[in-house]
Amino acid sequence: MSLAKLSESRLKGPLPGNPACPACPHNIGLKILGMVLGDKAVVVVPAGCTSIISGVWPTAGIDLPILHVPFASAGAVASGLKAAYQVHGEDAIVVVWSGDGGAADIGFATLSGAAIRNEDIIVIVSDNEAYMNTGVQASGTTPWKALTTTSPIKGKSEERKDIAMIMLMHKIPYVATASIGYPLDFRDKLLRASKISGFRFIHLHSPCPPGWRFEGGKTVEIAKLAVETGAWILWEYIDGNIEISRPSIKYSDKAYRKPVKEYLKHQGRYRNLSDDDIRYIEERIDENWRNIGIFMETLKSGRMT
Amino acid sequence: MRLRWSWRGSDMDRRVLIGNIAISEAVKLARVDVISAYPITPQTIIVEKLAEMVDSGELNAKYIRVDSEHSALAAVYGASSGGSRVFTATSSHGLLYMYEMLWWVSNSRLPVVMAVVTRSIGPPWNIHTDHQDALTVRDSGWIIGFAENVEEAFDMTLQAYKISEDKRVLLPSIVALDGFILSHTAEPIDIPSQEDIDRWLPPREPLPFVMKPGEGFAVGNLGPDEVTMELRWYIWRAMERAKRVINEVDYEYKDITGRSYGGLTERYRVEDADYIVMGMGSWCGDIKEAIDMLRDEGYRVGLLRIRYIRPLPIQDIIKYGSRSKAVLVIDRAVSMGYGGVLAGEVASILRGRTPVKGVVAGLGGVDMRSEDFIDIIKRFIEEYELDLDINWLNTYWIMKDGGRG
Ligand SMILES: Cc1ncc(C[n+]2csc(CCOP(=O)(O)OP(=O)(O)O)c2C)c(N)n1
Ligand code: SF4
Ligand SMILES: [Mg+2]
């Protein structure tokens, strides 16, 4: 299927010339969201780059109904909004569109609360692996050793938190990872998620040119390299099982993975890595694949219910 | 039990209820659609009762059990954005935890109603009342009323919906009631019928906005600085109009229940008073008793009870304050390095008109009885008559042992 055929809705998401940086990953993600769910979605946006991308009144940067909310409130606001729609019989899909900070850090308690109540909402975390809107500070999902403005010399000293796995532990019906480098995969996941009721969570990988220090034209290329090196694994949890998604299947076998250096070398935030560091990152990638394999087996065997 | 006729409406139901249950009954009568709250003493019983009403089917509403007070207010914010009538309640640390959301709600002009069962702020941990929590949010654009007794807390809650949802207002409301003294004390209250309330309080209109799918539309996005200031100016004017709406609603409510409190203020024996006491909340009952006793002794003293601190009844404060020889303000909250919170406001209004004295008492729930108020008022009058400098900036603290700081 061609990208042109993505379009299912009248409302298209981001509008040309909005205030996003050139080659912004959020714009790509929002475009797919708009095309797939635009007619039915009401989008709750906590503080982050998207608050800016939405445009300065009286202009609009995004052609979608958007409720802007405080940084740490999206999960609860969306729950309340959905409750109102349930009371009044309004057929709307409530979508949270959040950054990594708004979901995995400051907004985590409220996200976790909404998940454990199995609220009938879709949460998309567009993860650019730092607090970009405030100028690239390290967040809970910033990877080990990445340079940010709050880890400016030695890089981040801690590992990143795996928010999708954490959400899976809430026993919600749908969890997936996605990437702005694979729009059709993201589209299919959104469509599948939209047919399920309950709490649905999509962790979208969103490489950010100014934040990661790479050339603007390379957003999609970098996103693809993350998948091709195995550093970002596309998977989907549905009906109680995890499946590796099509674009990632090949990379279950280490032999097919590109060396992670291919992914890291374009990014200024990794300019300080030593060869040992790169080896260590590669080992972590192997470990992630092993872990997800074990986890898939455990789910399949029914040992975890 | 049906005991008496309302003034013009149908029968009322007399029940003996604690403040917290009375509030839940008011919320039920208001036919609230969505409730969200988080437990904290002394508010908890309100939301437990509401949960029971929802679970049993007595109240047809959604109840969202959230992870924090920030989320509680966020959830009702979301529901209110979706067009629902909503309710939440909290106290003390819970209210402080909501602080960011409070502003988001008022600046969005959503008619959210919240009960604040007042409680001291720690440390030390203390679950008893003072007014510090509710007054901390004084500048946030919420209408803030203080009830004197259980029946008034009930009435104020119902009226809050009518006031907040009025087209001329569209601002959220806090109903403050003193922790334990009202929240946990049973008093008889006459509850109006559902039919009467339905007639008086129709379902919420879709104002100021309702989020809907299918239309590019943003709420809360960036704007030019001038727009922010313009929006604040609208809130300012809405607060001004709220003064009138509060008085109107207080008056029309009499048609249903026979009860009316005087609007923004209650005037108690002020008409011929040489000295006026001003205060808020439950201890105004004790102050009234003190005033009766002082009147018997020949002191011409009255109480101007401030029912709403936002919008502040400036006109009433001027009218009654400037008629009197001197004004005494008794505060249950203090702005450190300045003075009693209400005293500061009253003094700034009466500056150059009437001397004002401020007294800070009852912090952390320290008990104040009518005898204490008699002492305080007598001393204030003596000082004035001895020509001592009555200056609110010399704030007195009434300490537990009866001494003064
Ligand atoms: C309570 C609060 N703290 C801090 C901020 C400042 N702030 C706004 S956006 C942001 C970072 C957003 O990061 P993320 O959620 O990852 O979104 P991104 O900008 O990267 O898309 C911060 C720290 C805020 N708005 N509110
Ligand atoms: S900083 Fe990154 S995420 Fe934010 S607008 Fe620019 S490109 Fe997009
Ligand atoms: Mg981010």
PDB file of C-alpha atoms in Angstrom, chain B residues 11 31 67-68 117 129 135 143 188 197 207 249 258-259 305 308 380 382:
ATOM      1  CA  ASP B  11     -42.195  19.616  50.977  1.00  0.00           C
ATOM      2  CA  ARG B  31     -27.419  15.721  39.200  1.00  0.00           C
ATOM      3  CA  ASP B  67      -4.075   8.500  41.752  1.00  0.00           C
ATOM      4  CA  SER B  68      -3.813  12.007  43.287  1.00  0.00           C
ATOM      5  CA  VAL B 117     -13.056  20.978  53.975  1.00  0.00           C
ATOM      6  CA  THR B 129      -9.250  23.301  60.806  1.00  0.00           C
ATOM      7  CA  LEU B 135      -6.956  31.120  51.335  1.00  0.00           C
ATOM      8  CA  ILE B 143     -15.170  31.937  43.567  1.00  0.00           C
ATOM      9  CA  PRO B 188     -30.690  19.242  61.347  1.00  0.00           C
ATOM     10  CA  ILE B 197     -34.050  21.657  42.392  1.00  0.00           C
ATOM     11  CA  LEU B 207     -20.614  26.719  27.848  1.00  0.00           C
ATOM     12  CA  VAL B 249     -29.020  33.326  43.529  1.00  0.00           C
ATOM     13  CA  GLY B 258     -37.177  29.874  52.593  1.00  0.00           C
ATOM     14  CA  ARG B 259     -33.464  30.319  53.277  1.00  0.00           C
ATOM     15  CA  ARG B 305     -19.792  37.831  58.172  1.00  0.00           C
ATOM     16  CA  TYR B 308     -17.432  35.015  49.980  1.00  0.00           C
ATOM     17  CA  PHE B 380     -10.502  45.871  71.310  1.00  0.00           C
ATOM     18  CA  GLU B 382     -11.307  49.300  75.475  1.00  0.00           C
TER      19      GLU B 382
END
